[in-house]
XYZ file of N, CA and C in Angstrom:
576
model
N 81.175 -23.408 148.551
C 80.554 -22.228 148.633
C 81.960 -21.078 148.469
N 81.614 -20.131 147.552
C 82.706 -19.161 147.172
C 82.414 -17.788 147.709
N 83.428 -17.374 148.297
C 83.545 -15.997 148.896
C 84.534 -15.327 148.448
N 84.370 -13.866 148.212
C 85.412 -13.110 147.671
C 85.596 -11.819 148.913
N 86.907 -11.908 149.065
C 87.343 -10.849 150.389
C 88.468 -10.064 149.712
N 88.236 -8.516 149.869
C 88.931 -7.732 149.416
C 89.736 -7.103 150.779
N 91.112 -7.697 150.917
C 91.785 -7.180 152.146
C 92.055 -5.860 152.409
N 92.437 -5.189 151.260
C 92.761 -3.684 151.043
C 93.114 -3.292 149.776
N 92.939 -2.170 149.088
C 93.056 -1.758 148.050
C 94.658 -2.031 147.455
N 95.557 -1.785 148.412
C 97.025 -2.150 148.285
C 97.410 -3.590 148.227
N 96.376 -4.477 148.703
C 96.830 -5.742 148.570
C 95.964 -6.621 147.544
N 96.427 -7.744 147.387
C 95.738 -8.605 146.453
C 94.459 -9.037 147.090
N 93.349 -9.343 146.252
C 91.879 -9.670 146.583
C 92.445 -11.388 146.832
N 91.583 -11.865 147.765
C 91.632 -13.401 148.009
C 90.283 -13.836 147.604
N 90.194 -14.986 146.881
C 89.120 -15.940 146.718
C 89.135 -16.872 147.853
N 88.007 -17.216 148.617
C 88.219 -18.001 149.866
C 86.955 -18.975 149.318
N 87.532 -20.260 149.245
C 86.513 -21.315 149.073
C 86.147 -22.201 150.425
N 84.976 -22.508 150.764
C 84.822 -23.181 151.994
C 84.019 -24.318 151.643
N 84.364 -25.353 152.224
C 83.276 -26.655 152.212
C 83.584 -27.131 153.442
N 82.186 -27.123 154.111
C 82.056 -27.454 155.707
C 83.137 -26.632 156.501
N 84.035 -27.398 157.092
C 84.954 -26.711 157.923
C 86.106 -26.410 157.270
N 86.444 -26.996 156.058
C 87.640 -26.765 155.300
C 87.720 -25.265 154.787
N 88.689 -24.585 154.430
C 88.885 -23.463 153.918
C 90.149 -23.420 152.895
N 90.017 -22.944 151.708
C 91.078 -22.577 150.921
C 91.229 -21.313 150.420
N 92.275 -20.548 150.757
C 92.448 -19.223 150.247
C 93.376 -19.141 148.971
N 92.937 -18.524 147.974
C 93.696 -18.110 146.632
C 93.836 -16.786 146.458
N 95.177 -16.159 146.386
C 95.364 -14.889 146.264
C 95.210 -14.597 144.825
N 94.514 -13.507 144.280
C 94.569 -12.999 142.980
C 94.741 -11.433 142.631
N 95.215 -11.361 141.681
C 95.742 -10.048 141.282
C 94.674 -9.478 140.139
N 93.967 -8.306 140.737
C 92.868 -7.674 139.823
C 93.670 -7.004 138.795
N 93.249 -6.846 137.720
C 94.043 -6.240 136.620
C 94.055 -4.756 136.626
N 92.866 -4.193 137.218
C 92.886 -2.834 137.387
C 93.752 -2.179 138.514
N 94.320 -2.804 139.372
C 95.407 -2.372 140.296
C 96.725 -2.451 139.515
N 96.829 -3.495 138.621
C 98.186 -3.327 137.991
C 98.025 -2.419 136.918
N 96.962 -1.957 136.273
C 96.822 -0.851 135.422
C 97.303 0.469 136.088
N 96.657 0.632 137.118
C 96.879 1.829 138.140
C 98.097 2.170 138.254
N 98.853 0.991 138.617
C 100.388 1.233 138.962
C 101.218 1.466 138.007
N 100.799 0.959 136.796
C 101.845 0.989 135.683
C 102.113 2.528 135.186
N 101.373 3.548 135.447
C 101.326 4.786 135.203
C 102.052 5.761 135.850
N 103.331 6.259 135.497
C 104.053 7.070 136.243
C 103.404 8.430 136.590
N 104.033 9.071 137.604
C 103.470 10.439 137.720
C 103.701 11.369 136.693
N 105.064 11.353 135.713
C 105.069 11.945 134.660
C 103.928 12.054 133.752
N 103.616 10.463 133.562
C 102.731 10.472 132.438
C 101.384 11.007 132.936
N 100.877 10.873 133.982
C 99.811 11.534 134.507
C 99.982 12.948 134.407
N 100.964 13.523 134.882
C 101.281 14.955 134.581
C 100.945 15.538 132.883
N 101.588 14.623 132.000
C 101.441 15.011 130.721
C 99.884 14.861 130.172
N 99.321 13.907 130.562
C 98.013 13.632 130.361
C 97.079 14.789 130.896
N 97.337 15.099 132.002
C 96.519 16.305 132.725
C 96.786 17.559 132.038
N 97.950 17.744 131.573
C 98.325 19.276 130.730
C 97.560 18.933 129.499
N 97.619 18.187 128.807
C 96.992 17.786 127.417
C 95.475 17.872 127.365
N 94.843 17.188 128.559
C 93.325 17.119 128.429
C 92.951 18.818 128.962
N 93.890 19.248 129.905
C 93.450 20.615 130.311
C 93.444 21.643 129.200
N 94.203 21.280 128.087
C 94.296 22.248 127.175
C 93.019 22.399 126.294
N 92.687 20.973 125.923
C 91.603 20.772 125.480
C 90.265 21.528 126.202
N 90.328 21.258 127.314
C 88.982 21.552 128.214
C 89.013 23.352 128.202
N 90.196 23.743 128.510
C 90.070 25.463 128.232
C 89.838 25.810 127.025
N 90.255 25.447 125.941
C 89.900 26.077 124.675
C 88.505 25.695 124.296
N 88.050 24.383 124.701
C 86.541 24.046 124.549
C 85.527 25.182 125.042
N 86.023 25.288 126.495
C 85.094 26.101 127.495
C 84.972 27.643 127.119
N 86.365 28.262 126.570
C 86.108 29.519 126.085
C 85.218 29.695 124.623
N 85.662 28.968 123.895
C 84.775 28.762 122.608
C 83.422 28.477 122.601
N 82.822 27.574 123.468
C 81.660 27.019 123.602
C 80.727 27.474 124.633
N 81.531 28.195 125.474
C 81.048 28.834 126.550
C 80.355 28.056 127.752
N 80.913 26.747 127.826
C 80.275 25.953 128.824
C 81.549 24.684 128.915
N 81.628 24.038 130.071
C 82.421 23.067 130.336
C 82.319 21.862 129.329
N 83.284 21.174 129.434
C 83.206 19.536 128.724
C 82.231 18.859 129.725
N 81.544 17.884 129.121
C 80.715 17.074 129.795
C 81.446 16.328 130.895
N 82.509 15.915 130.285
C 83.453 15.025 131.116
C 85.092 15.321 130.901
N 85.776 15.344 131.850
C 87.408 15.139 131.629
C 87.921 14.251 132.433
N 88.684 13.360 131.854
C 89.141 12.088 132.702
C 90.799 11.956 132.275
N 91.626 11.857 133.189
C 92.914 11.095 133.008
C 93.148 9.927 134.132
N 94.313 9.260 133.902
C 94.450 7.845 134.460
C 93.250 7.011 134.510
N 92.693 6.688 133.392
C 91.749 5.930 133.095
C 92.017 4.547 133.257
N 91.398 3.710 134.049
C 92.141 2.117 134.306
C 91.791 1.508 132.954
N 90.733 1.743 132.182
C 90.608 0.908 131.076
C 91.404 1.247 129.753
N 92.208 2.129 129.543
C 93.293 2.499 128.518
C 94.214 3.669 129.028
N 95.314 3.701 128.309
C 96.332 4.515 128.646
C 95.955 5.898 128.282
N 95.882 6.769 129.043
C 95.559 8.256 128.727
C 94.418 8.838 129.506
N 93.902 9.681 128.742
C 92.738 10.490 129.168
C 91.855 10.972 128.054
N 90.789 11.785 128.544
C 89.722 12.275 127.561
C 88.763 13.469 127.943
N 88.355 14.197 126.831
C 87.295 15.196 127.328
C 86.111 14.589 126.146
N 85.011 14.794 126.968
C 83.980 14.324 126.529
C 82.978 15.659 126.209
N 82.662 15.904 124.721
C 81.894 17.000 124.292
C 80.598 16.384 123.592
N 79.512 17.241 123.777
C 78.156 16.786 123.216
C 77.685 17.821 122.260
N 78.167 17.594 120.931
C 77.460 18.227 119.952
C 77.420 17.226 118.843
N 76.219 17.546 118.011
C 75.853 16.307 117.085
C 76.100 16.992 115.816
N 75.279 18.362 115.576
C 75.107 18.865 114.491
C 75.865 20.258 114.670
N 76.827 20.573 113.721
C 77.494 21.784 114.192
C 77.391 22.599 112.937
N 77.327 24.163 113.327
C 77.377 25.175 112.111
C 78.572 25.455 111.586
N 78.877 26.212 110.877
C 80.199 26.723 110.305
C 81.030 26.893 111.362
N 80.825 27.846 112.194
C 81.685 28.345 113.346
C 82.150 27.435 114.384
N 81.135 26.435 114.609
C 81.399 25.454 115.664
C 82.234 24.451 115.070
N 82.152 24.296 113.961
C 83.104 23.350 113.190
C 84.593 23.721 113.149
N 84.684 25.160 112.915
C 86.121 25.796 112.987
C 86.582 25.674 114.504
N 85.535 25.807 115.582
C 85.752 25.671 117.006
C 86.206 24.532 117.429
N 85.804 23.443 116.919
C 86.091 22.119 117.283
C 87.615 21.496 116.650
N 87.906 22.512 115.504
C 89.370 22.434 115.105
C 90.376 22.956 116.068
N 89.838 24.066 116.525
C 90.726 24.870 117.608
C 90.779 23.817 118.764
N 89.587 23.115 119.315
C 89.777 22.298 120.335
C 90.425 21.253 120.085
N 90.613 20.715 119.129
C 91.631 19.258 118.809
C 92.893 20.111 119.034
N 93.260 21.100 118.818
C 94.745 21.704 118.968
C 94.952 22.164 120.352
N 93.892 22.074 121.111
C 94.242 22.472 122.544
C 95.299 21.572 123.333
N 95.052 20.386 123.359
C 95.793 19.599 124.203
C 97.284 19.610 123.599
N 97.687 19.574 122.233
C 99.057 20.145 121.493
C 99.673 21.099 121.994
N 98.812 22.330 121.867
C 99.273 23.521 122.519
C 99.651 23.604 123.909
N 98.845 22.945 124.546
C 98.880 22.935 126.085
C 100.364 22.259 126.370
N 100.647 21.240 125.811
C 101.878 20.402 125.794
C 102.972 21.271 125.534
N 102.890 22.035 124.536
C 104.017 22.796 123.985
C 104.237 24.022 124.757
N 103.114 24.581 125.571
C 103.293 25.708 126.657
C 103.707 25.197 127.791
N 103.718 24.244 128.262
C 104.204 23.559 129.714
C 105.712 22.768 129.419
N 105.478 22.139 128.353
C 106.854 21.151 128.254
C 107.773 21.749 127.295
N 107.405 22.506 126.349
C 108.027 23.048 124.920
C 107.834 22.316 123.851
N 108.240 22.873 122.705
C 107.868 22.056 121.593
C 108.442 20.866 121.309
N 109.728 20.871 121.732
C 110.613 19.690 121.541
C 110.113 18.536 122.484
N 109.520 18.696 123.429
C 108.846 17.613 124.383
C 107.476 17.245 124.179
N 106.709 18.014 123.102
C 105.548 17.424 122.827
C 105.369 15.920 122.612
N 104.275 15.213 123.006
C 104.366 13.758 123.113
C 103.807 13.411 121.778
N 104.135 12.260 121.276
C 103.569 11.394 120.278
C 101.934 11.177 120.378
N 101.532 11.235 121.594
C 99.987 11.060 121.990
C 99.219 12.079 121.285
N 99.695 13.115 120.689
C 98.871 14.123 120.102
C 98.416 13.752 118.548
N 98.698 12.349 117.936
C 98.747 12.116 116.857
C 97.003 12.017 116.445
N 96.165 11.511 117.554
C 94.605 11.650 117.388
C 94.132 12.794 117.258
N 94.787 13.706 117.878
C 94.237 15.280 117.943
C 94.499 15.608 116.458
N 95.752 15.455 115.946
C 96.109 16.191 114.538
C 95.173 15.330 113.716
N 94.975 14.174 113.677
C 93.914 13.358 112.840
C 92.558 14.029 112.919
N 92.164 14.368 114.144
C 90.659 14.934 114.288
C 90.529 16.066 113.749
N 91.658 16.945 114.053
C 91.755 18.456 113.637
C 91.439 18.602 111.789
N 92.337 17.733 111.431
C 92.488 17.405 109.770
C 91.269 16.973 109.406
N 90.581 16.100 109.951
C 89.243 15.536 109.801
C 88.249 16.461 109.558
N 88.023 17.151 110.498
C 86.996 18.370 110.853
C 87.381 19.336 109.609
N 88.730 19.845 109.540
C 88.784 20.918 108.381
C 88.406 20.427 107.061
N 88.821 19.106 106.667
C 88.765 18.581 105.406
C 87.099 18.567 105.254
N 86.481 18.006 106.218
C 85.018 17.739 105.888
C 84.345 19.218 105.772
N 84.726 20.442 106.594
C 84.174 21.535 106.318
C 84.399 21.980 105.015
N 85.644 21.719 104.167
C 85.886 22.189 102.948
C 85.209 21.404 101.824
N 85.388 19.936 102.067
C 84.935 18.835 100.796
C 83.786 18.317 101.279
N 83.199 18.230 102.448
C 81.950 17.419 102.429
C 80.738 18.602 102.590
N 81.182 19.455 103.434
C 80.114 20.528 103.824
C 79.997 21.745 102.824
N 80.928 21.689 101.909
C 81.062 22.890 101.034
C 80.972 24.226 101.782
N 81.819 24.481 102.852
C 81.661 25.659 103.504
C 82.902 26.646 103.335
N 83.651 26.478 102.297
C 84.816 27.395 102.089
C 85.135 27.482 100.741
N 84.232 28.092 99.938
C 84.267 28.307 98.393
C 84.145 27.033 97.598
N 83.942 26.034 97.924
C 83.305 25.023 97.217
C 82.050 24.924 97.166
N 81.334 24.510 96.200
C 79.823 24.584 96.093
C 79.436 22.957 95.859
N 80.061 22.013 96.012
C 79.863 20.721 95.826
C 80.894 19.758 96.646
N 80.565 18.530 96.648
C 81.435 17.286 97.796
C 82.642 17.323 96.905
N 83.809 17.235 97.718
C 85.226 17.047 96.854
C 85.667 15.666 97.390
N 85.801 14.658 96.415
C 86.425 13.451 96.924
C 87.262 12.711 95.797
N 88.073 12.045 96.249
C 88.906 11.092 95.044
C 88.071 10.188 94.714
N 87.542 9.995 93.491
C 86.357 9.053 93.315
C 86.146 8.811 91.781
N 85.764 7.770 91.363
C 85.522 7.661 89.802
C 83.942 8.177 89.642
N 83.506 8.503 90.660
C 81.938 8.810 90.679
C 81.931 10.471 89.827
N 81.280 10.332 88.783
C 81.337 11.796 88.217
C 80.334 12.711 88.985
N 79.487 12.208 89.961
C 78.639 13.314 90.603
C 79.416 14.084 91.911
N 80.846 13.635 91.808
C 81.604 14.277 93.059
C 82.653 15.217 92.128
N 83.096 16.474 92.902
C 84.172 16.999 92.369
C 85.492 16.380 92.749
N 86.595 16.441 92.044
C 87.566 15.479 92.289
C 88.643 16.409 92.400
N 88.783 17.723 93.011
C 89.746 18.328 93.266
C 90.142 18.458 94.477
N 90.673 17.154 94.982
C 91.038 16.956 96.402
C 92.410 17.669 96.616
N 93.596 17.814 95.668
C 94.798 18.371 95.864
C 94.518 20.073 95.927
N 93.275 20.338 94.800
C 93.188 21.889 94.775
C 92.423 22.362 96.316
N 91.921 21.655 96.994
C 91.109 22.004 98.265
C 92.108 22.013 99.429
N 93.249 21.431 99.182
C 94.356 21.199 100.373
C 94.833 22.560 100.897
N 95.180 23.713 100.053
C 95.462 24.810 100.643
C 94.407 25.413 101.647
N 93.145 25.172 101.459
C 92.097 25.621 102.116
C 92.056 24.999 103.338
N 92.119 23.645 103.448
C 92.305 22.766 104.688
C 93.642 23.230 105.505
N 94.531 23.455 104.858
C 95.712 23.779 105.462
C 95.716 24.983 106.280
N 95.160 26.193 105.666
C 94.644 27.384 106.247
C 93.843 27.480 107.426
N 92.988 26.543 107.446
C 92.000 26.349 108.519
C 92.817 25.625 109.655
N 93.450 24.629 109.524
C 94.285 24.094 110.260
C 95.297 25.162 111.070
N 95.969 25.849 110.332
C 96.921 26.615 110.965
C 96.124 27.850 111.674
N 94.914 28.458 111.117
C 94.209 29.467 111.872
C 93.686 29.081 113.105
N 93.426 27.824 113.116
C 92.601 27.446 114.399
C 93.795 26.767 115.340
N 94.913 26.526 115.121
C 95.855 26.087 115.876
C 96.395 27.598 116.555
N 96.487 28.532 115.711
C 96.741 29.931 116.397
C 95.640 30.436 117.188
N 94.375 29.800 117.072
C 93.370 30.264 118.109
C 93.482 29.486 119.276
N 93.780 28.388 119.066
C 94.087 27.551 120.578
C 95.366 28.097 121.346
N 96.459 28.560 120.573
C 97.457 28.985 121.157
C 97.011 30.435 121.924
N 96.310 31.480 121.305
C 95.782 32.423 121.764
C 95.061 32.259 123.195
N 94.273 31.437 123.057
C 93.118 31.111 124.242
C 93.882 30.728 125.167
N 94.939 29.668 124.884
C 95.689 28.984 126.525
C 96.592 30.109 126.696
N 97.084 31.037 125.884
C 97.878 32.204 126.533
C 97.150 33.139 127.384
N 95.982 33.422 127.053
C 95.024 34.306 127.712
C 94.742 33.707 128.951
N 94.359 32.400 129.026
C 93.972 31.977 130.263
C 94.904 30.951 130.765
N 96.288 31.321 130.920
C 97.403 30.522 131.156
C 97.219 29.973 132.651
N 97.124 31.154 133.793
C 96.603 30.889 134.987
C 95.724 29.841 135.234
N 94.462 29.750 134.771
C 93.505 28.769 134.642
C 93.876 27.363 134.002
N 94.470 27.445 133.017
C 94.916 26.378 132.391
C 95.790 25.722 133.405
N 97.036 26.237 133.744
C 97.902 25.621 134.777
C 97.179 25.258 135.884
N 96.466 25.659 136.637
C 95.523 25.396 137.672
C 94.835 24.155 137.342
N 93.964 24.065 136.315
C 93.118 22.938 135.960
C 94.058 21.794 135.689
N 95.267 21.992 135.195
C 96.216 20.822 134.750
C 96.661 20.151 136.180
């Protein structure tokens, strides 16, 4: 017969094997406890600031809170905001680009540009992807067709020519995120 006892959250769990009157206890270390311990308070603060930046920009632009905001997640290192939009109009796509910059700008406001983390890579990628699709896939910025590098004659091939439009969107939306977090600095700091 196998029983599992949890002595306390700070101690290891114990597997208890019983056969008649005989018992055998085997300590086990659950992975989730080790994961929770490995994150420093500094890292938790960084993630909290980053995710609060996304949450404040999202709330200001979409007029509602994110579905979920989490930090110190046991299953991976970091945090996340969960947003629920499937089909976006032109303005909402631009708003999503600004939201992508919320974490980056938040880190820079609190820690300074020189201490912004490399954890912003995914947000830069997301912002760039949204802006590029806005121009090249959805034909929402002066292009009237799909732009892609391809041998397919059915597509426009002016990818480099569309780069300035994408770069302008990225700069403008980063500036919007900066303005929003500056305007709502007290709330941003409290949330973080």
